[in-house]
Amino acid sequence: MAFRFIFLGSGTSQGVPIIGKDYPAEFLANPKNHRTRPSIYLESDEAKLVVDTTPDFRIQMLREKIRWLDAVLFTHSHADHIMGLDDCRRFCDARGGTALPIYANEATMKDLRRVFAYAFHDGPWPRGYFIPEPRLITGPFTIGDLEIVPLELPHGSMGTLGFLFIQSGQKRLAYMSDCKEVPPKVVEETRGVEWVVLDALRRAPHPTHMCLDEALTAARRIGAKRTFFTHLTHDYDHDAAQAELPAGVELAYDGLRAEA
């Protein structure tokens, strides 16, 4: 049972480095401190998926040499998670000019339809254009050999979805990139998962994201074999910050891969 995933991006909504800020040369010299907006690609024996399409989506796809997608899953509709969606036109073209399944809850799908109104219609679509096939997330669903369980998470006024990926009964990956906490119900659902990815925005508390201490608490409660922190600001100088973390907890970086 093959299963792997790649961090396409591990940064916060502005990316790292941010515009108009000076950084120490030593910080910029470490490629792990260069963070595009947050997204993952995952692949099993029967499915190739991305979670979110960031403004950096095209560059991320080229960097990882990804040539095919079976579907896109969305956590929520903030700009740093959706604005690369039109670049999926290339995957529609690769599929012979057919639609690409797009999974989102009702609120996110409504926003996608508004922002990308030129694509979300009844057709026809010229060859080479983005053709979405909207699929509403109302509960667990299956893509290929993966059972996918949506996880409702608090994220300001809108909330967001995390996802638990299960393969042949094994909890492979829980992805929770944007949340202020992991509620007890979600802790129970994900406990014992092989890998968990958690929002750990910065060291200081934030009103809609977990800070480092909150993410460490969530990681202890879930008890994954490996924990990765993502959606990271420039608060983290990767190598120095990684050295402070407990065993089994890692700062994500762009291009980081995990494989079963």
Short mmCIF file of N, CA and C in Angstrom, two decimals, residues 186-247:
data_model
loop_
_atom_site.label_atom_id
_atom_site.label_comp_id
_atom_site.label_asym_id
_atom_site.label_seq_id
_atom_site.Cartn_x
_atom_site.Cartn_y
_atom_site.Cartn_z
N VAL A 186 -12.12 16.07 17.32
CA VAL A 186 -11.15 15.84 16.25
C VAL A 186 -9.91 15.14 16.80
N VAL A 187 -9.52 15.47 18.02
CA VAL A 187 -8.41 14.75 18.66
C VAL A 187 -8.73 13.26 18.70
N GLU A 188 -9.95 12.92 19.09
CA GLU A 188 -10.35 11.51 19.17
C GLU A 188 -10.34 10.85 17.80
N GLU A 189 -10.84 11.57 16.79
CA GLU A 189 -10.90 11.02 15.44
C GLU A 189 -9.51 10.74 14.87
N THR A 190 -8.54 11.56 15.24
CA THR A 190 -7.22 11.47 14.63
C THR A 190 -6.18 10.80 15.51
N ARG A 191 -6.52 10.48 16.74
CA ARG A 191 -5.53 9.92 17.66
C ARG A 191 -4.90 8.65 17.09
N GLY A 192 -3.58 8.58 17.17
CA GLY A 192 -2.86 7.41 16.69
C GLY A 192 -2.57 7.42 15.21
N VAL A 193 -2.85 8.53 14.52
CA VAL A 193 -2.58 8.61 13.09
C VAL A 193 -1.08 8.52 12.84
N GLU A 194 -0.70 8.05 11.67
CA GLU A 194 0.72 7.90 11.37
C GLU A 194 1.41 9.26 11.31
N TRP A 195 0.82 10.20 10.55
CA TRP A 195 1.38 11.55 10.43
C TRP A 195 0.28 12.56 10.70
N VAL A 196 0.63 13.65 11.37
CA VAL A 196 -0.30 14.76 11.51
C VAL A 196 0.43 16.03 11.13
N VAL A 197 -0.27 16.90 10.41
CA VAL A 197 0.24 18.22 10.03
C VAL A 197 -0.61 19.26 10.74
N LEU A 198 0.03 20.14 11.49
CA LEU A 198 -0.68 21.11 12.32
C LEU A 198 -0.22 22.53 12.03
N ASP A 199 -1.18 23.43 12.08
CA ASP A 199 -0.93 24.86 12.04
C ASP A 199 -0.10 25.26 13.26
N ALA A 200 1.02 25.98 13.02
CA ALA A 200 1.84 26.49 14.13
C ALA A 200 2.40 27.85 13.73
N LEU A 201 1.52 28.76 13.45
CA LEU A 201 1.81 30.02 12.76
C LEU A 201 3.07 30.73 13.23
N ARG A 202 3.15 30.96 14.55
CA ARG A 202 4.25 31.75 15.09
C ARG A 202 4.40 31.41 16.57
N ARG A 203 5.33 32.06 17.24
CA ARG A 203 5.55 31.80 18.66
C ARG A 203 4.49 32.48 19.53
N ALA A 204 4.12 33.70 19.18
CA ALA A 204 3.14 34.46 19.97
C ALA A 204 1.72 34.03 19.62
N PRO A 205 0.78 34.10 20.55
CA PRO A 205 -0.62 33.74 20.26
C PRO A 205 -1.20 34.58 19.12
N HIS A 206 -2.15 34.00 18.42
CA HIS A 206 -2.83 34.64 17.29
C HIS A 206 -4.32 34.35 17.43
N PRO A 207 -5.20 35.25 17.02
CA PRO A 207 -6.63 35.03 17.24
C PRO A 207 -7.25 33.90 16.43
N THR A 208 -6.66 33.51 15.28
CA THR A 208 -7.30 32.50 14.44
C THR A 208 -6.41 31.30 14.10
N HIS A 209 -5.15 31.33 14.51
CA HIS A 209 -4.21 30.24 14.24
C HIS A 209 -3.61 29.75 15.56
N MET A 210 -3.18 28.49 15.55
CA MET A 210 -2.43 28.00 16.70
C MET A 210 -1.02 28.59 16.69
N CYS A 211 -0.55 28.97 17.86
CA CYS A 211 0.84 29.35 18.02
C CYS A 211 1.64 28.09 18.35
N LEU A 212 2.93 28.26 18.55
CA LEU A 212 3.80 27.09 18.78
C LEU A 212 3.36 26.28 19.99
N ASP A 213 3.11 26.93 21.13
CA ASP A 213 2.72 26.18 22.33
C ASP A 213 1.40 25.45 22.14
N GLU A 214 0.45 26.08 21.47
CA GLU A 214 -0.84 25.43 21.22
C GLU A 214 -0.68 24.24 20.29
N ALA A 215 0.18 24.38 19.29
CA ALA A 215 0.41 23.26 18.37
C ALA A 215 1.10 22.10 19.07
N LEU A 216 2.04 22.39 19.96
CA LEU A 216 2.70 21.33 20.72
C LEU A 216 1.71 20.59 21.62
N THR A 217 0.79 21.34 22.21
CA THR A 217 -0.25 20.70 23.04
C THR A 217 -1.12 19.78 22.20
N ALA A 218 -1.56 20.26 21.02
CA ALA A 218 -2.37 19.42 20.13
C ALA A 218 -1.60 18.19 19.69
N ALA A 219 -0.33 18.34 19.41
CA ALA A 219 0.49 17.21 18.98
C ALA A 219 0.56 16.14 20.06
N ARG A 220 0.74 16.55 21.32
CA ARG A 220 0.79 15.58 22.42
C ARG A 220 -0.52 14.83 22.55
N ARG A 221 -1.64 15.54 22.40
CA ARG A 221 -2.95 14.91 22.55
C ARG A 221 -3.24 13.91 21.43
N ILE A 222 -2.81 14.22 20.23
CA ILE A 222 -3.09 13.34 19.09
C ILE A 222 -2.16 12.13 19.08
N GLY A 223 -0.92 12.33 19.41
CA GLY A 223 0.01 11.22 19.53
C GLY A 223 0.37 10.53 18.23
N ALA A 224 0.56 11.30 17.17
CA ALA A 224 0.98 10.72 15.89
C ALA A 224 2.41 10.21 15.97
N LYS A 225 2.73 9.30 15.05
CA LYS A 225 4.11 8.81 14.99
C LYS A 225 5.06 9.94 14.61
N ARG A 226 4.62 10.79 13.68
CA ARG A 226 5.40 11.97 13.30
C ARG A 226 4.45 13.15 13.18
N THR A 227 4.88 14.29 13.68
CA THR A 227 4.10 15.52 13.62
C THR A 227 4.89 16.57 12.85
N PHE A 228 4.19 17.25 11.95
CA PHE A 228 4.80 18.34 11.18
C PHE A 228 4.05 19.63 11.46
N PHE A 229 4.77 20.72 11.61
CA PHE A 229 4.16 22.04 11.77
C PHE A 229 4.27 22.80 10.45
N THR A 230 3.16 23.46 10.07
CA THR A 230 3.13 24.19 8.80
C THR A 230 2.47 25.55 9.01
N HIS A 231 2.27 26.28 7.90
CA HIS A 231 1.71 27.64 7.91
C HIS A 231 2.60 28.54 8.77
N LEU A 232 3.90 28.52 8.50
CA LEU A 232 4.92 29.11 9.35
C LEU A 232 5.33 30.50 8.89
N THR A 233 5.42 31.43 9.82
CA THR A 233 5.94 32.77 9.52
C THR A 233 7.46 32.77 9.62
N HIS A 234 8.03 33.97 9.43
CA HIS A 234 9.48 34.10 9.57
C HIS A 234 9.93 34.12 11.03
N ASP A 235 9.02 33.90 11.96
CA ASP A 235 9.41 33.69 13.36
C ASP A 235 10.39 32.53 13.49
N TYR A 236 10.27 31.58 12.58
CA TYR A 236 11.07 30.36 12.68
C TYR A 236 12.28 30.42 11.74
N ASP A 237 13.46 30.47 12.31
CA ASP A 237 14.68 30.23 11.56
C ASP A 237 14.87 28.71 11.62
N HIS A 238 14.69 28.03 10.51
CA HIS A 238 14.39 26.59 10.51
C HIS A 238 15.33 25.77 11.39
N ASP A 239 16.60 25.84 11.14
CA ASP A 239 17.52 24.93 11.84
C ASP A 239 17.56 25.20 13.34
N ALA A 240 17.59 26.47 13.72
CA ALA A 240 17.63 26.81 15.14
C ALA A 240 16.32 26.43 15.83
N ALA A 241 15.18 26.70 15.17
CA ALA A 241 13.89 26.38 15.77
C ALA A 241 13.67 24.87 15.84
N GLN A 242 14.12 24.15 14.83
CA GLN A 242 13.97 22.69 14.83
C GLN A 242 14.72 22.07 16.00
N ALA A 243 15.85 22.61 16.33
CA ALA A 243 16.66 22.06 17.43
C ALA A 243 15.96 22.19 18.77
N GLU A 244 14.96 23.07 18.88
CA GLU A 244 14.23 23.27 20.13
C GLU A 244 13.07 22.30 20.30
N LEU A 245 12.67 21.64 19.23
CA LEU A 245 11.45 20.83 19.25
C LEU A 245 11.71 19.44 19.82
N PRO A 246 10.67 18.83 20.42
CA PRO A 246 10.82 17.47 20.95
C PRO A 246 10.94 16.44 19.84
N ALA A 247 11.41 15.27 20.19
CA ALA A 247 11.53 14.18 19.22
C ALA A 247 10.18 13.87 18.61
#
